[in-house]
Amino acid sequence: MEEKTVVILGATGSIGTQTVDVISKIGGFRIVGISFGKNVDVANRIVGCFRVPYYCGDGRLEHGLRMSSIEELLDVTKPDVVVCAIPGIEGVKAAFESLNHTKRLALATKETLVCAGPFFKKMVQERGVELIPVDSEHSAILQLMEESVARIILTASGGAVRDVPKDRIRNLGPREVLKHPTWRMGQRITVDSATMVNKLFEVIEAHELFDLPYENIQVAINPSSFVHGVVYLRDGTVKIHAGIPDMRVPIAYALTYPERKYNGVLPDLRDFDLRLLEVEEDRYPVFHYGLKSIVNDLSKRIALNAVDEVVIEAFLNERISFGELVDTIVRVVDNVSFKVENLEDVFQLDLLVRDMARVELERIGGRETK
Ligand SMILES: NC(=O)C1=CN([C@@H]2O[C@H](COP(=O)(O)OP(=O)(O)OC[C@H]3O[C@@H](n4cnc5c(N)ncnc54)[C@H](OP(=O)(O)O)[C@@H]3O)[C@@H](O)[C@H]2O)C=CC1
Ligand SMILES: CC(=O)[C@@H](O)[C@H](O)COP(=O)(O)O
Ligand SMILES: [Mn+2]
């Protein structure tokens, strides 16, 4: 059987490197292009080991032909599958670009559906692209989905703040917040797990992907991340998708859907952890704020993503505390009022909110006292 060609956008990151690993294990796929940001060492290793002919990134590699942009990379390679795993608004742009050059998009960049869901879905339809989620919970729901769904539960780990006494949370630093209890991921999504902005984004992602009303999407904490998703059917049946937390499983599924080719680890039934715990409002204020105030308003969704990216960078550089990060997100998003009518508006608003976030960071001037 002929191999399918794949381009991995964000190949040097957590999802990107795990995609390379999956492809090396399952066979049937050939990497014809990668994009990366600054990590020349890892990019060199991938291009060298897998004889990747084309790449695009911030630096020249020892092998392969350098393309000047993701657009050129995709145009030259025209791959069967694109795996889009660049975080943030740059990832959103890459996901849109992918739709012009492939028939299957394995989408990790959930920000695409958060910032531009309606525009993106329209273009997916127009281009006839197969959109398969890589996000573990959405991969789980896709596998459980059927006609008579009454509601779903998305599970969360609770992130690094889950077991921290509440009066200590505001003063946590990057080292503590980057200690995710169950997953090893990029820095932005790991901080987003702690604020549960990640889960807020995933609620929007599920709403957009599965056309479910928000009132039918619940969130609960499963501390081990063993349960990935739950679907209630109208006849009372409950379907649970579970397994050890390993992103290579949903990545492989997005590549081979509807088949399964990946040989994963079979969990011991004695390790089953089916606990579903409440998401406390005073531990995760941004999550609850977002559910109440942003999910139905595209401009606020774009705003939250933009300010979140800016404040996370400031937090990781130890310019602001975790408490200030949370406060700034809410303050900036509250002040946004903008009518988003098309895709250009999405990127214009994104820039505007980044400026607002920077002004706010200047105003607060950095860390609150411990
Ligand atoms: N990690 C996970 O388990 C999961 C991640 N996701 C989503 O997948 C996406 C990727 O996450 P993750 O892999 O953790 O992120 P990482 O930070 O680990 O990797 C990001 C990748 O994107 C590249 N990149 C970053 N910024 C830019 C930019 N401005 N231009 C071009 N390339 C860039 C990086 O390049 P370099 O490192 O070379 O600079 C790297 O290859 C996110 O949207 C995240 O929400 C979803 C579910 C699970
Ligand atoms: C692996 C994955 O899909 C992440 O999006 C994960 O959900 C993050 O962990 P949290 O559940 O802590 O947000
Ligand atoms: Mn997820």
Coordinates of C-alpha atoms and ligand atoms in Angstrom, one line a residue:
M1 CA 0.0 0.0 0.0
E2 CA 1.2 3.5 -0.8
E3 CA 2.4 5.6 2.1
K4 CA 0.4 8.7 3.1
T5 CA 2.4 11.9 3.2
V6 CA 2.4 14.1 6.3
V7 CA 3.5 17.6 7.2
I8 CA 3.9 18.3 10.9
L9 CA 3.5 22.0 11.9
G10 CA 5.2 22.5 15.2
A11 CA 7.2 19.4 14.8
T12 CA 9.7 20.1 17.6
G13 CA 7.1 20.5 20.3
S14 CA 5.3 18.1 22.6
I15 CA 2.6 17.0 20.0
G16 CA 5.1 17.3 17.1
T17 CA 7.7 15.0 18.5
Q18 CA 5.1 12.5 19.7
T19 CA 3.7 12.5 16.1
V20 CA 7.1 11.7 14.8
D21 CA 7.3 8.9 17.3
V22 CA 3.9 7.5 16.3
I23 CA 4.8 7.6 12.6
S24 CA 8.0 5.8 13.3
K25 CA 6.0 3.0 15.0
I26 CA 2.8 2.5 12.9
G27 CA 4.2 2.6 9.4
G28 CA 2.2 3.7 6.3
F29 CA 3.1 7.4 6.7
R30 CA 6.0 9.4 5.4
I31 CA 7.0 12.9 6.7
V32 CA 7.4 15.2 3.8
G33 CA 7.7 18.4 5.6
I34 CA 8.0 20.0 9.1
S35 CA 7.8 23.4 10.5
F36 CA 9.4 24.5 13.7
G37 CA 10.1 27.7 15.6
K38 CA 13.6 28.0 17.1
N39 CA 14.6 24.5 18.1
V40 CA 17.1 23.8 15.4
D41 CA 18.6 20.8 17.3
V42 CA 15.4 18.8 17.4
A43 CA 14.4 19.9 13.9
N44 CA 17.8 18.7 12.6
R45 CA 17.3 15.3 14.3
I46 CA 13.9 14.8 12.8
V47 CA 14.9 15.9 9.3
G48 CA 18.1 13.8 9.5
C49 CA 16.5 10.6 10.9
F50 CA 13.4 10.6 8.7
R51 CA 15.0 12.2 5.5
V52 CA 12.4 14.9 5.5
P53 CA 12.8 16.8 2.2
Y54 CA 11.3 20.2 3.1
Y55 CA 11.2 22.3 6.3
C56 CA 10.4 25.8 7.4
G57 CA 11.6 27.5 10.6
D58 CA 13.8 30.0 12.3
G59 CA 17.2 28.6 11.2
R60 CA 19.0 26.6 8.5
L61 CA 19.2 22.8 8.9
E62 CA 21.9 20.4 7.8
H63 CA 19.6 18.6 5.4
G64 CA 16.4 19.3 3.5
L65 CA 15.3 22.3 1.6
R66 CA 14.3 25.4 3.5
M67 CA 10.9 27.0 2.6
S68 CA 10.2 30.6 3.3
S69 CA 6.8 30.1 4.9
I70 CA 4.3 27.5 6.0
E71 CA 2.3 28.4 3.0
E72 CA 5.2 27.5 0.7
L73 CA 5.9 24.3 2.6
L74 CA 2.3 23.1 2.2
D75 CA 2.1 24.2 -1.4
V76 CA 5.2 22.3 -2.4
T77 CA 4.4 19.2 -0.4
K78 CA 0.6 19.0 -0.8
P79 CA 0.4 16.4 1.9
D80 CA -2.4 13.8 2.5
V81 CA -2.4 14.9 6.2
V82 CA -1.4 18.0 8.1
V83 CA -0.8 17.8 11.8
C84 CA -1.2 21.3 13.1
A85 CA 0.4 21.7 16.5
I86 CA 1.6 25.3 16.8
P87 CA 0.1 27.0 19.8
G88 CA -1.7 30.3 19.9
I89 CA -2.7 32.7 17.1
E90 CA 0.3 31.6 14.9
G91 CA -1.3 28.1 15.1
V92 CA -4.6 29.5 14.1
K93 CA -3.1 31.0 11.0
A94 CA -1.3 27.8 10.2
A95 CA -4.5 25.8 10.6
F96 CA -6.3 28.0 8.1
E97 CA -3.5 27.8 5.6
S98 CA -3.6 24.0 5.9
L99 CA -7.1 23.9 4.6
N100 CA -5.8 25.1 1.2
H101 CA -3.4 22.2 0.8
T102 CA -4.6 19.0 2.3
K103 CA -7.6 16.7 2.6
R104 CA -7.1 15.8 6.3
L105 CA -6.3 18.1 9.1
A106 CA -5.3 16.5 12.4
L107 CA -5.9 19.5 14.6
A108 CA -4.1 19.9 17.9
T109 CA -4.3 23.7 17.9
K110 CA -7.6 24.1 19.7
E111 CA -7.2 27.9 19.6
T112 CA -8.4 27.7 16.0
L113 CA -11.9 26.8 17.1
V114 CA -11.8 29.2 20.0
C115 CA -10.8 32.2 18.0
A116 CA -12.4 31.5 14.7
G117 CA -14.7 28.4 15.0
P118 CA -17.5 29.6 12.7
F119 CA -15.2 30.8 9.9
F120 CA -13.0 27.8 10.2
K121 CA -15.9 25.3 10.0
K122 CA -17.3 27.1 7.0
M123 CA -13.9 26.8 5.2
V124 CA -13.5 23.2 6.2
Q125 CA -16.8 22.4 4.5
E126 CA -16.1 24.5 1.4
R127 CA -12.7 22.8 1.0
G128 CA -14.0 19.3 1.8
V129 CA -11.3 18.7 4.4
E130 CA -11.6 16.0 7.0
L131 CA -11.1 17.6 10.4
I132 CA -10.0 15.2 13.1
P133 CA -9.3 16.4 16.6
V134 CA -6.0 15.5 18.3
D135 CA -7.0 16.9 21.7
S136 CA -7.4 13.8 23.9
E137 CA -10.9 14.6 25.2
H138 CA -12.3 15.4 21.8
S139 CA -10.7 12.3 20.3
A140 CA -12.5 10.4 23.1
I141 CA -15.8 12.1 22.4
L142 CA -15.5 11.5 18.7
Q143 CA -15.0 7.8 19.4
L144 CA -18.1 7.8 21.6
M145 CA -20.4 10.0 19.6
E146 CA -23.7 8.9 18.1
E147 CA -27.1 10.3 17.2
S148 CA -28.9 10.2 20.5
V149 CA -26.4 12.1 22.7
A150 CA -28.0 13.8 25.6
R151 CA -24.9 15.4 27.1
I152 CA -21.2 14.9 27.5
I153 CA -18.6 15.3 30.2
L154 CA -15.1 16.6 29.4
T155 CA -12.6 15.6 32.0
A156 CA -9.8 17.8 33.5
S157 CA -6.8 16.9 35.6
G158 CA -7.1 20.1 37.7
G159 CA -3.5 21.0 36.7
A160 CA -0.7 22.0 39.0
V161 CA -2.9 24.0 41.5
R162 CA -5.3 21.1 42.1
D163 CA -4.0 20.2 45.5
V164 CA -2.4 23.5 46.6
P165 CA -4.0 25.2 49.6
K166 CA -6.2 28.0 48.1
D167 CA -4.5 30.8 50.0
R168 CA -1.1 29.8 48.3
I169 CA -2.3 29.7 44.7
R170 CA -1.9 33.4 43.9
N171 CA 1.7 33.3 44.8
L172 CA 2.8 30.2 42.9
G173 CA 5.7 30.7 40.5
P174 CA 6.4 29.2 37.0
R175 CA 8.3 26.2 38.4
E176 CA 5.4 25.1 40.5
V177 CA 2.7 25.8 37.9
L178 CA 4.6 24.0 35.2
K179 CA 4.5 20.8 37.2
H180 CA 1.5 19.1 35.5
P181 CA 0.2 16.1 37.5
T182 CA -0.4 13.8 34.5
W183 CA 0.6 15.2 31.1
R184 CA 3.9 16.5 29.7
M185 CA 3.1 19.3 27.4
G186 CA 4.3 22.7 26.1
Q187 CA 4.5 25.6 28.6
R188 CA 1.5 27.5 27.5
I189 CA -1.0 24.7 27.7
T190 CA 0.5 23.6 31.0
V191 CA -0.2 27.0 32.5
D192 CA -3.6 26.9 30.9
S193 CA -4.3 23.6 32.7
A194 CA -3.6 25.3 36.0
T195 CA -6.0 28.2 35.3
M196 CA -8.3 25.7 33.5
V197 CA -8.3 28.1 30.5
N198 CA -7.4 24.9 28.7
K199 CA -10.7 23.3 29.8
L200 CA -12.6 26.4 28.9
F201 CA -11.1 26.3 25.4
E202 CA -12.0 22.6 25.3
V203 CA -15.6 23.3 26.1
I204 CA -15.7 25.8 23.2
E205 CA -13.8 23.2 21.0
A206 CA -16.4 20.6 21.8
H207 CA -19.3 23.0 21.1
E208 CA -17.8 23.8 17.7
L209 CA -16.8 20.3 16.7
F210 CA -19.9 18.4 17.8
D211 CA -22.5 21.1 17.5
L212 CA -23.5 20.6 21.1
P213 CA -25.2 23.4 23.1
Y214 CA -23.1 24.6 26.0
E215 CA -25.7 23.4 28.6
N216 CA -25.0 19.9 27.4
I217 CA -21.3 20.0 28.0
Q218 CA -20.2 19.4 31.6
V219 CA -16.7 19.4 33.0
A220 CA -15.4 17.3 35.9
I221 CA -12.0 16.7 37.4
N222 CA -10.7 13.1 37.0
P223 CA -7.4 13.5 38.9
S224 CA -5.5 10.7 37.1
S225 CA -6.6 11.8 33.6
F226 CA -7.6 8.1 33.1
V227 CA -11.1 9.0 32.0
H228 CA -10.9 11.1 28.8
G229 CA -14.6 11.6 28.1
V230 CA -18.1 10.6 29.0
V231 CA -21.2 10.5 26.8
Y232 CA -24.7 10.2 28.1
L233 CA -27.2 8.8 25.6
R234 CA -30.9 9.6 25.8
D235 CA -31.9 6.0 26.7
G236 CA -29.8 6.3 29.9
T237 CA -26.7 4.6 28.6
V238 CA -23.4 6.0 29.7
K239 CA -20.3 5.5 27.6
I240 CA -16.9 6.2 29.1
H241 CA -13.6 6.5 27.1
A242 CA -10.6 5.7 29.3
G243 CA -7.0 4.7 29.1
I244 CA -3.6 5.8 30.4
P245 CA -2.8 9.4 29.6
D246 CA -0.6 9.2 26.4
M247 CA -1.1 11.6 23.6
R248 CA 0.4 9.2 21.1
V249 CA -3.0 7.3 21.2
P250 CA -5.2 10.2 20.0
I251 CA -2.4 11.4 17.6
A252 CA -2.3 7.9 16.0
Y253 CA -6.1 7.8 15.8
A254 CA -6.2 11.2 14.0
L255 CA -3.7 9.9 11.5
T256 CA -5.4 6.5 10.9
Y257 CA -9.1 7.3 11.6
P258 CA -11.3 5.4 11.3
E259 CA -8.8 2.6 11.7
R260 CA -6.6 1.9 14.7
K261 CA -2.9 1.0 14.1
Y262 CA -1.2 2.0 17.3
N263 CA -0.1 -0.5 19.9
G264 CA -0.5 1.2 23.2
V265 CA -0.2 0.1 26.8
L266 CA -3.1 -1.9 28.2
P267 CA -3.9 -0.6 31.7
D268 CA -4.3 -2.8 34.7
L269 CA -8.0 -2.7 35.8
R270 CA -7.0 -2.2 39.4
D271 CA -5.7 1.2 38.4
F272 CA -9.1 2.4 37.2
D273 CA -9.9 5.8 38.7
L274 CA -13.4 6.9 37.7
R275 CA -13.7 9.8 40.2
L276 CA -15.4 12.8 38.7
L277 CA -14.9 15.8 41.0
E278 CA -16.3 19.4 41.1
V279 CA -14.4 22.3 39.5
E280 CA -14.3 24.7 42.4
E281 CA -15.0 28.3 41.5
D282 CA -12.6 29.8 44.1
R283 CA -9.7 27.6 42.8
Y284 CA -10.4 28.1 39.1
P285 CA -12.0 31.6 38.8
V286 CA -11.1 32.2 35.1
F287 CA -12.7 29.0 34.0
H288 CA -16.0 29.9 35.7
Y289 CA -15.8 33.5 34.4
G290 CA -15.3 32.2 30.9
L291 CA -18.2 29.8 31.1
K292 CA -20.5 32.7 32.2
S293 CA -19.1 35.5 30.1
I294 CA -17.2 34.5 27.0
V295 CA -18.3 31.2 25.4
N296 CA -21.1 32.8 23.5
D297 CA -19.2 35.9 22.4
L298 CA -16.6 35.4 19.7
S299 CA -14.8 38.7 20.4
K300 CA -14.3 37.7 24.0
R301 CA -13.0 34.3 23.0
I302 CA -10.4 35.9 20.7
A303 CA -9.6 38.4 23.5
L304 CA -9.1 35.8 26.1
N305 CA -6.7 33.8 23.9
A306 CA -4.7 37.0 23.1
V307 CA -4.4 38.3 26.7
D308 CA -3.7 34.8 27.9
E309 CA -0.7 34.4 25.6
V310 CA 0.7 37.8 26.7
V311 CA 0.3 37.3 30.4
I312 CA 1.6 33.7 30.3
E313 CA 4.8 35.0 28.8
A314 CA 5.1 37.7 31.5
F315 CA 4.4 35.0 34.2
L316 CA 7.0 32.6 32.8
N317 CA 9.5 35.6 32.8
E318 CA 8.6 36.2 36.4
R319 CA 7.3 39.6 35.7
I320 CA 3.9 38.9 37.3
S321 CA 2.5 36.4 39.8
F322 CA 0.0 33.7 39.1
G323 CA -2.7 35.9 40.9
E324 CA -1.8 38.8 38.7
L325 CA -2.0 36.6 35.6
V326 CA -5.6 35.6 36.5
D327 CA -6.7 39.1 37.4
T328 CA -5.3 40.6 34.2
I329 CA -7.0 38.1 32.0
V330 CA -10.4 39.0 33.5
R331 CA -9.8 42.8 33.5
V332 CA -8.7 42.9 29.9
V333 CA -11.4 40.6 28.5
D334 CA -14.1 42.6 30.4
N335 CA -13.0 45.8 28.6
V336 CA -13.2 44.3 25.1
S337 CA -16.1 45.4 22.9
F338 CA -15.7 44.5 19.2
K339 CA -17.9 43.2 16.5
V340 CA -16.2 40.3 14.7
E341 CA -17.6 39.9 11.2
N342 CA -14.9 38.1 9.3
L343 CA -11.5 36.4 9.6
E344 CA -9.6 39.7 9.1
D345 CA -11.4 41.0 12.2
V346 CA -10.2 38.0 14.2
F347 CA -6.5 38.9 13.6
Q348 CA -7.2 42.6 14.0
L349 CA -8.8 42.1 17.4
D350 CA -6.1 39.8 18.4
L351 CA -3.5 42.5 17.9
L352 CA -5.6 45.1 19.6
V353 CA -6.0 43.0 22.7
R354 CA -2.3 42.2 22.9
D355 CA -1.7 45.9 23.1
M356 CA -4.4 46.3 25.8
A357 CA -2.7 43.4 27.7
R358 CA 0.7 45.0 27.5
V359 CA -0.7 48.4 28.7
E360 CA -2.3 46.6 31.6
L361 CA 0.9 44.8 32.5
E362 CA 2.7 48.2 32.5
R363 CA 0.0 49.7 34.7
I364 CA 0.2 46.9 37.4
G365 CA 4.0 47.0 37.2
G366 CA 4.7 43.5 38.2
R367 CA 4.6 41.1 41.1
E368 CA 2.3 41.5 44.0
T369 CA 3.8 41.1 47.5
K370 CA 3.9 37.6 49.0
Ligands
LIG1 N1 0.9 18.9 24.3 C1 -0.2 18.3 24.4 O1 -0.3 17.2 25.0 C2 -1.4 18.9 23.8 C3 -1.4 20.0 23.1 N2 -2.5 20.5 22.5 C4 -2.4 21.7 21.6 O2 -1.4 21.5 20.6 C5 -0.7 22.7 20.4 C6 0.8 22.5 20.6 O3 1.0 22.2 21.9 P1 2.4 21.7 22.4 O4 2.9 20.7 21.5 O5 2.2 21.3 23.8 O6 3.3 23.0 22.3 P2 4.9 23.1 22.4 O7 5.2 24.4 23.0 O8 5.5 21.9 23.1 O9 5.3 23.1 20.9 C7 5.0 24.1 20.1 C8 5.6 23.9 18.7 O10 5.2 25.0 17.9 C9 6.4 25.7 17.5 N3 6.1 27.1 17.6 C10 5.8 27.8 18.7 N4 5.6 29.1 18.4 C11 5.7 29.3 17.1 C12 5.6 30.4 16.2 N5 5.3 31.6 16.6 N6 5.8 30.1 14.9 C13 6.1 28.9 14.4 N7 6.3 27.8 15.2 C14 6.0 28.0 16.5 C15 7.5 25.3 18.4 O11 8.8 25.5 17.8 P3 10.1 25.5 18.6 O12 10.0 24.7 19.9 O13 11.1 25.0 17.6 O14 10.4 27.0 18.9 C16 7.1 23.8 18.6 O15 7.5 23.1 17.5 C17 -1.3 23.8 21.3 O16 -2.3 24.5 20.6 C18 -2.0 23.0 22.4 O17 -3.1 23.6 23.0 C19 -3.7 19.9 22.6 C20 -3.8 18.8 23.3 C21 -2.7 18.2 24.0
LIG2 C1 -3.5 16.0 26.8 C2 -4.6 16.9 26.6 O1 -5.5 16.7 25.8 C3 -4.6 18.2 27.3 O2 -5.4 19.2 26.7 C4 -5.0 17.9 28.7 O3 -6.4 17.9 28.7 C5 -4.5 19.0 29.6 O4 -4.7 18.7 30.9 P1 -5.9 19.3 31.8 O5 -6.9 18.3 31.8 O6 -5.1 19.5 33.0 O7 -6.3 20.6 31.1
MN3 MN -7.1 18.2 26.2

